[in-house]
Amino acid sequence: NAESWGYKYFVVVYEQTPFLCRLSICPMKVSPQTLIAQLLLIVSNIIFGGNAVISKYALASVSPWVFVWLRTGLSLPWLFVLRRICEPEVDQRKLPHKQMFLLSLLGVAGAQTTVIIGLSFGSATNGSLIASLSASFTALFAVVLRVERFSLRMGTGILVSFVGTAIMLNITNLSFSDNNMIGNLFFLLNVTVYALYLVRQKKIISQVPTISLCFWTMFYGWLTVSVYTSYFMIQTDFTKIGWMGWSAILYAALLASGGAYLMMAFAARSLSPILMSLYMPIQPLTVMILASIFLHEHLTWHQYVGAVFMIVGLVVVATRKPAPLLTTQGAYTLVELKSVDPDMSTLPHTIQDVAVDEESEDSLSEPEQEAVAPAA
Protein backbone atom coordinates (compact mmCIF):
# COMPACT_ATOMS: atom_id res chain seq x y z
CA ASN A 1 0.00 0.00 0.00
CA ALA A 2 2.90 2.37 0.70
CA GLU A 3 3.95 2.19 -2.94
CA SER A 4 0.50 2.09 -4.50
CA TRP A 5 -0.76 5.13 -2.57
CA GLY A 6 2.53 7.00 -2.91
CA TYR A 7 3.23 7.36 0.81
CA LYS A 8 6.61 8.32 2.20
CA TYR A 9 7.05 7.18 5.80
CA PHE A 10 9.50 8.05 8.52
CA VAL A 11 9.79 6.37 11.91
CA VAL A 12 10.20 8.25 15.18
CA VAL A 13 11.08 6.52 18.47
CA TYR A 14 9.69 8.83 21.13
CA GLU A 15 9.19 6.84 24.38
CA GLN A 16 10.80 3.84 26.02
CA THR A 17 10.33 1.69 29.12
CA PRO A 18 12.09 -1.52 30.20
CA PHE A 19 9.40 -3.54 28.45
CA LEU A 20 8.37 -1.26 25.62
CA CYS A 21 9.70 0.84 22.80
CA ARG A 22 6.96 2.88 21.15
CA LEU A 23 7.38 3.63 17.45
CA SER A 24 5.35 6.23 15.54
CA ILE A 25 4.94 5.58 11.82
CA CYS A 26 3.98 8.98 10.44
CA PRO A 27 2.57 9.36 6.90
CA MET A 28 3.89 12.32 4.96
CA LYS A 29 0.83 12.25 2.71
CA VAL A 30 -2.80 12.11 3.74
CA SER A 31 -4.32 8.74 2.91
CA PRO A 32 -7.50 8.47 0.82
CA GLN A 33 -9.22 6.85 3.82
CA THR A 34 -8.45 9.92 5.94
CA LEU A 35 -9.73 12.28 3.27
CA ILE A 36 -12.97 10.30 3.00
CA ALA A 37 -13.31 10.32 6.80
CA GLN A 38 -12.89 14.10 6.88
CA LEU A 39 -15.46 14.52 4.11
CA LEU A 40 -17.91 12.34 6.05
CA LEU A 41 -17.39 14.51 9.13
CA ILE A 42 -18.11 17.68 7.17
CA VAL A 43 -21.32 16.24 5.71
CA SER A 44 -22.47 14.76 9.03
CA ASN A 45 -21.95 18.05 10.89
CA ILE A 46 -23.92 19.92 8.23
CA ILE A 47 -26.73 17.37 8.69
CA PHE A 48 -26.61 17.80 12.49
CA GLY A 49 -26.67 21.58 12.06
CA GLY A 50 -29.75 21.34 9.87
CA ASN A 51 -31.31 18.96 12.35
CA ALA A 52 -31.05 21.54 15.15
CA VAL A 53 -33.13 23.99 13.12
CA ILE A 54 -35.61 21.49 11.64
CA SER A 55 -36.24 19.85 15.02
CA LYS A 56 -37.66 23.14 16.31
CA TYR A 57 -40.59 22.69 13.90
CA ALA A 58 -41.32 19.18 15.22
CA LEU A 59 -41.09 20.34 18.84
CA ALA A 60 -43.90 22.80 18.18
CA SER A 61 -46.34 19.89 17.84
CA VAL A 62 -44.82 17.00 19.82
CA SER A 63 -43.24 16.50 23.24
CA PRO A 64 -39.40 16.38 23.23
CA TRP A 65 -39.60 12.98 24.95
CA VAL A 66 -41.80 11.57 22.19
CA PHE A 67 -39.58 13.18 19.57
CA VAL A 68 -36.51 11.36 20.94
CA TRP A 69 -38.39 8.04 20.93
CA LEU A 70 -39.56 8.51 17.33
CA ARG A 71 -36.16 9.72 16.16
CA THR A 72 -34.30 6.69 17.51
CA GLY A 73 -37.01 4.13 16.71
CA LEU A 74 -37.62 5.16 13.09
CA SER A 75 -33.90 4.97 12.30
CA LEU A 76 -33.75 1.27 13.25
CA PRO A 77 -35.46 -0.27 10.14
CA TRP A 78 -33.04 1.59 7.86
CA LEU A 79 -29.99 0.52 9.87
CA PHE A 80 -31.28 -3.06 10.12
CA VAL A 81 -31.72 -3.41 6.34
CA LEU A 82 -28.34 -1.79 5.72
CA ARG A 83 -26.68 -4.19 8.17
CA ARG A 84 -28.26 -7.26 6.55
CA ILE A 85 -27.15 -6.15 3.09
CA CYS A 86 -23.62 -4.92 3.85
CA GLU A 87 -22.57 -7.16 6.76
CA PRO A 88 -24.44 -10.47 6.31
CA GLU A 89 -21.42 -12.57 7.37
CA VAL A 90 -21.04 -10.96 10.80
CA ASP A 91 -22.04 -13.23 13.70
CA GLN A 92 -24.12 -10.83 15.76
CA ARG A 93 -24.04 -13.08 18.82
CA LYS A 94 -20.26 -12.73 19.17
CA LEU A 95 -20.26 -8.95 19.28
CA PRO A 96 -19.50 -7.15 22.59
CA HIS A 97 -23.13 -6.33 23.38
CA LYS A 98 -22.40 -5.15 26.91
CA GLN A 99 -19.98 -2.53 25.65
CA MET A 100 -22.38 -1.48 22.90
CA PHE A 101 -25.17 -1.11 25.47
CA LEU A 102 -22.98 1.12 27.64
CA LEU A 103 -22.02 3.13 24.54
CA SER A 104 -25.72 3.56 23.69
CA LEU A 105 -26.34 5.19 27.08
CA LEU A 106 -23.91 7.94 26.08
CA GLY A 107 -24.38 8.37 22.33
CA VAL A 108 -28.10 7.69 21.99
CA ALA A 109 -30.06 7.84 25.25
CA GLY A 110 -27.79 10.53 26.71
CA ALA A 111 -26.73 12.73 23.79
CA GLN A 112 -29.96 12.67 21.79
CA THR A 113 -32.23 13.22 24.79
CA THR A 114 -30.25 16.15 26.21
CA VAL A 115 -29.94 17.98 22.88
CA ILE A 116 -33.66 17.65 22.09
CA ILE A 117 -34.69 18.85 25.57
CA GLY A 118 -32.21 21.70 25.19
CA LEU A 119 -33.82 22.67 21.87
CA SER A 120 -37.28 22.58 23.45
CA PHE A 121 -36.15 25.26 25.96
CA GLY A 122 -33.38 27.18 24.22
CA SER A 123 -32.35 28.38 20.78
CA ALA A 124 -30.81 26.28 18.04
CA THR A 125 -28.01 28.84 17.64
CA ASN A 126 -26.96 28.63 21.30
CA GLY A 127 -27.03 24.84 21.15
CA SER A 128 -24.76 24.73 18.14
CA LEU A 129 -22.30 27.23 19.65
CA ILE A 130 -22.05 25.26 22.88
CA ALA A 131 -21.53 22.11 20.79
CA SER A 132 -18.25 23.68 19.67
CA LEU A 133 -16.94 22.95 23.17
CA SER A 134 -16.79 19.29 22.22
CA ALA A 135 -13.06 19.47 21.38
CA SER A 136 -12.17 20.90 24.79
CA PHE A 137 -14.35 18.38 26.64
CA THR A 138 -12.95 15.51 24.57
CA ALA A 139 -9.38 16.57 25.35
CA LEU A 140 -10.28 16.85 29.04
CA PHE A 141 -11.76 13.35 29.14
CA ALA A 142 -8.77 12.01 27.20
CA VAL A 143 -6.63 13.15 30.13
CA VAL A 144 -9.02 11.84 32.79
CA LEU A 145 -9.27 8.44 31.08
CA ARG A 146 -5.47 8.36 30.67
CA VAL A 147 -5.48 8.47 26.89
CA GLU A 148 -3.30 11.59 26.80
CA ARG A 149 -1.10 13.52 29.21
CA PHE A 150 -2.16 16.93 30.44
CA SER A 151 -0.22 19.84 28.94
CA LEU A 152 -0.17 23.58 29.66
CA ARG A 153 -1.38 24.33 26.13
CA MET A 154 -4.29 21.94 26.50
CA GLY A 155 -5.23 23.42 29.87
CA THR A 156 -5.06 26.95 28.48
CA GLY A 157 -7.31 26.07 25.54
CA ILE A 158 -9.87 24.36 27.77
CA LEU A 159 -9.88 27.31 30.19
CA VAL A 160 -10.36 29.87 27.40
CA SER A 161 -13.22 27.78 25.95
CA PHE A 162 -14.94 27.63 29.34
CA VAL A 163 -14.53 31.39 29.80
CA GLY A 164 -16.18 31.88 26.43
CA THR A 165 -19.04 29.65 27.52
CA ALA A 166 -19.50 31.68 30.71
CA ILE A 167 -19.62 34.91 28.70
CA MET A 168 -22.03 33.49 26.14
CA LEU A 169 -24.36 32.15 28.83
CA ASN A 170 -24.18 35.54 30.62
CA ILE A 171 -23.73 33.90 34.03
CA THR A 172 -23.89 37.29 35.79
CA ASN A 173 -27.64 37.16 35.12
CA LEU A 174 -28.03 33.44 35.83
CA SER A 175 -31.68 32.56 36.35
CA PHE A 176 -33.28 29.14 36.12
CA SER A 177 -36.62 30.78 35.37
CA ASP A 178 -35.23 31.72 31.97
CA ASN A 179 -35.98 29.00 29.41
CA ASN A 180 -32.86 29.84 27.43
CA MET A 181 -30.68 29.27 30.48
CA ILE A 182 -32.29 25.87 31.11
CA GLY A 183 -31.77 25.00 27.47
CA ASN A 184 -28.11 26.04 27.62
CA LEU A 185 -27.51 23.85 30.66
CA PHE A 186 -28.93 20.86 28.78
CA PHE A 187 -26.69 21.74 25.82
CA LEU A 188 -23.68 21.71 28.16
CA LEU A 189 -24.76 18.32 29.48
CA ASN A 190 -25.10 17.13 25.88
CA VAL A 191 -21.52 18.21 25.04
CA THR A 192 -20.23 16.40 28.13
CA VAL A 193 -22.01 13.16 27.28
CA TYR A 194 -21.10 13.37 23.59
CA ALA A 195 -17.39 13.90 24.36
CA LEU A 196 -17.43 10.77 26.53
CA TYR A 197 -19.17 8.96 23.68
CA LEU A 198 -16.42 9.90 21.20
CA VAL A 199 -13.67 8.70 23.55
CA ARG A 200 -15.45 5.43 24.39
CA GLN A 201 -16.43 4.78 20.77
CA LYS A 202 -12.79 4.82 19.68
CA LYS A 203 -12.05 1.97 22.09
CA ILE A 204 -14.73 -0.31 20.61
CA ILE A 205 -14.79 0.71 16.94
CA SER A 206 -11.99 -1.72 16.02
CA GLN A 207 -13.90 -4.68 17.50
CA VAL A 208 -17.25 -4.24 15.72
CA PRO A 209 -18.17 -3.65 12.06
CA THR A 210 -19.38 -0.08 11.62
CA ILE A 211 -23.00 -0.67 10.59
CA SER A 212 -23.52 -3.36 13.23
CA LEU A 213 -22.13 -0.99 15.85
CA CYS A 214 -24.52 1.78 14.81
CA PHE A 215 -27.51 -0.57 14.70
CA TRP A 216 -26.97 -2.12 18.12
CA THR A 217 -26.12 1.14 19.88
CA MET A 218 -29.23 2.72 18.36
CA PHE A 219 -31.34 -0.33 19.28
CA TYR A 220 -30.15 -0.42 22.89
CA GLY A 221 -30.51 3.34 23.10
CA TRP A 222 -34.08 3.13 21.81
CA LEU A 223 -34.93 0.48 24.43
CA THR A 224 -33.54 2.73 27.15
CA VAL A 225 -35.40 5.76 25.80
CA SER A 226 -38.62 3.72 25.71
CA VAL A 227 -38.42 3.22 29.48
CA TYR A 228 -38.54 6.90 30.42
CA THR A 229 -40.72 8.14 27.52
CA SER A 230 -43.55 5.57 27.76
CA TYR A 231 -45.75 7.88 29.88
CA PHE A 232 -45.47 10.70 27.32
CA MET A 233 -46.12 8.26 24.47
CA ILE A 234 -49.45 7.24 26.02
CA GLN A 235 -50.50 10.89 26.39
CA THR A 236 -49.64 11.82 22.78
CA ASP A 237 -52.23 12.18 20.02
CA PHE A 238 -50.17 11.35 16.94
CA THR A 239 -52.93 12.52 14.59
CA LYS A 240 -52.23 16.10 15.65
CA ILE A 241 -48.66 16.02 14.36
CA GLY A 242 -48.77 17.93 11.09
CA TRP A 243 -46.86 17.21 7.93
CA MET A 244 -44.08 19.62 8.94
CA GLY A 245 -43.71 17.81 12.26
CA TRP A 246 -43.51 14.40 10.59
CA SER A 247 -41.07 15.74 7.98
CA ALA A 248 -38.79 17.02 10.76
CA ILE A 249 -39.05 13.70 12.62
CA LEU A 250 -38.16 11.73 9.49
CA TYR A 251 -35.22 14.05 8.79
CA ALA A 252 -33.93 13.53 12.34
CA ALA A 253 -34.47 9.75 12.18
CA LEU A 254 -33.18 8.92 8.70
CA LEU A 255 -30.59 11.62 8.03
CA ALA A 256 -29.35 12.54 11.53
CA SER A 257 -29.65 9.29 13.51
CA GLY A 258 -29.54 6.85 10.58
CA GLY A 259 -27.14 8.78 8.37
CA ALA A 260 -24.91 11.25 10.23
CA TYR A 261 -24.25 8.86 13.14
CA LEU A 262 -23.23 6.19 10.63
CA MET A 263 -20.90 8.61 8.82
CA MET A 264 -19.24 9.57 12.10
CA ALA A 265 -18.77 5.91 13.00
CA PHE A 266 -16.99 5.31 9.69
CA ALA A 267 -14.84 8.41 10.29
CA ALA A 268 -13.94 7.18 13.80
CA ARG A 269 -12.03 4.28 12.24
CA SER A 270 -9.50 6.66 10.70
CA LEU A 271 -9.52 9.72 12.98
CA SER A 272 -8.95 10.36 16.68
CA PRO A 273 -11.82 11.52 18.95
CA ILE A 274 -10.23 14.94 19.42
CA LEU A 275 -9.73 15.44 15.68
CA MET A 276 -13.35 14.44 15.08
CA SER A 277 -14.58 16.99 17.61
CA LEU A 278 -12.64 19.75 15.82
CA TYR A 279 -15.20 19.62 13.01
CA MET A 280 -18.00 20.64 15.40
CA PRO A 281 -17.77 24.38 14.50
CA ILE A 282 -19.34 23.46 11.16
CA GLN A 283 -22.59 22.97 13.08
CA PRO A 284 -22.95 26.54 14.45
CA LEU A 285 -22.03 27.96 11.05
CA THR A 286 -24.83 25.91 9.47
CA VAL A 287 -27.27 26.69 12.26
CA MET A 288 -26.61 30.45 12.30
CA ILE A 289 -27.34 30.64 8.57
CA LEU A 290 -30.49 28.52 8.70
CA ALA A 291 -31.78 29.85 12.05
CA SER A 292 -31.51 33.46 10.93
CA ILE A 293 -33.56 32.62 7.83
CA PHE A 294 -36.20 30.23 9.18
CA LEU A 295 -36.31 30.81 12.96
CA HIS A 296 -35.37 34.53 13.01
CA GLU A 297 -32.77 33.91 15.74
CA HIS A 298 -30.03 36.51 16.16
CA LEU A 299 -27.01 36.64 18.47
CA THR A 300 -26.51 39.20 21.22
CA TRP A 301 -23.18 40.95 21.90
CA HIS A 302 -22.17 38.60 24.73
CA GLN A 303 -22.92 35.60 22.51
CA TYR A 304 -20.58 36.99 19.83
CA VAL A 305 -17.81 37.64 22.41
CA GLY A 306 -18.32 34.23 24.02
CA ALA A 307 -18.23 32.54 20.61
CA VAL A 308 -14.87 34.21 19.85
CA PHE A 309 -13.38 32.93 23.15
CA MET A 310 -14.72 29.43 22.49
CA ILE A 311 -13.23 29.34 18.99
CA VAL A 312 -9.85 30.62 20.24
CA GLY A 313 -9.82 27.96 22.95
CA LEU A 314 -10.71 25.31 20.38
CA VAL A 315 -7.84 26.42 18.11
CA VAL A 316 -5.38 26.29 21.04
CA VAL A 317 -6.47 22.75 21.89
CA ALA A 318 -6.44 21.71 18.24
CA THR A 319 -2.97 22.98 17.41
CA ARG A 320 -1.18 21.57 20.45
CA LYS A 321 1.39 18.79 20.05
CA PRO A 322 -0.19 15.55 21.29
CA ALA A 323 1.40 14.06 24.40
CA PRO A 324 0.68 10.32 24.48
CA LEU A 325 0.42 8.76 27.90
CA LEU A 326 3.30 6.45 28.83
CA THR A 327 2.03 3.19 30.26
CA THR A 328 3.44 -0.27 30.83
CA GLN A 329 0.36 -2.30 30.08
CA GLY A 330 -1.97 -2.80 27.15
CA ALA A 331 -1.47 -3.71 23.53
CA TYR A 332 1.92 -2.75 22.12
CA THR A 333 3.15 -2.78 18.57
CA LEU A 334 6.44 -4.29 17.46
CA VAL A 335 7.72 -3.02 14.13
CA GLU A 336 10.38 -4.95 12.24
CA LEU A 337 12.08 -2.76 9.63
CA LYS A 338 13.29 -4.85 6.70
CA SER A 339 14.63 -2.79 3.81
CA VAL A 340 14.48 0.98 3.57
CA ASP A 341 15.41 2.90 0.45
CA PRO A 342 17.74 5.87 1.01
CA ASP A 343 15.11 8.29 -0.29
CA MET A 344 12.46 6.76 2.02
CA SER A 345 10.20 6.11 -0.97
CA THR A 346 9.13 2.79 0.52
CA LEU A 347 9.19 1.34 3.98
CA PRO A 348 8.20 -2.36 4.04
CA HIS A 349 7.43 -3.47 7.55
CA THR A 350 5.53 -6.05 9.51
CA ILE A 351 3.44 -5.26 12.55
CA GLN A 352 2.55 -7.57 15.37
CA ASP A 353 0.39 -6.63 18.36
CA VAL A 354 1.46 -8.16 21.66
CA ALA A 355 -0.45 -7.90 24.92
CA VAL A 356 1.96 -7.09 27.75
CA ASP A 357 1.28 -7.52 31.43
CA GLU A 358 3.13 -4.91 33.49
CA GLU A 359 3.76 -7.47 36.22
CA SER A 360 5.52 -9.95 33.97
CA GLU A 361 8.46 -9.24 31.70
CA ASP A 362 8.14 -12.79 30.39
CA SER A 363 4.97 -11.80 28.48
CA LEU A 364 7.29 -11.01 25.58
CA SER A 365 8.97 -13.94 23.91
CA GLU A 366 12.74 -13.89 23.43
CA PRO A 367 12.53 -13.02 19.71
CA GLU A 368 10.14 -10.19 20.54
CA GLN A 369 12.46 -8.83 23.24
CA GLU A 370 15.34 -9.00 20.77
CA ALA A 371 13.22 -7.12 18.22
CA VAL A 372 12.41 -4.34 20.69
CA ALA A 373 15.88 -3.85 22.22
CA PRO A 374 17.82 -2.97 19.01
CA ALA A 375 15.08 -0.55 17.94
CA ALA A 376 15.33 1.24 21.26
Short mmCIF file of C-alpha atoms in Angstrom, two decimals, residues 37 63 92 120-121 145 153 178 191 302:
data_model
loop_
_atom_site.label_atom_id
_atom_site.label_comp_id
_atom_site.label_asym_id
_atom_site.label_seq_id
_atom_site.Cartn_x
_atom_site.Cartn_y
_atom_site.Cartn_z
CA ALA A 37 -13.31 10.32 6.80
CA SER A 63 -43.24 16.50 23.24
CA GLN A 92 -24.12 -10.83 15.76
CA SER A 120 -37.28 22.58 23.45
CA PHE A 121 -36.15 25.26 25.96
CA LEU A 145 -9.27 8.44 31.08
CA ARG A 153 -1.38 24.33 26.13
CA ASP A 178 -35.23 31.72 31.97
CA VAL A 191 -21.52 18.21 25.04
CA HIS A 302 -22.17 38.60 24.73
#
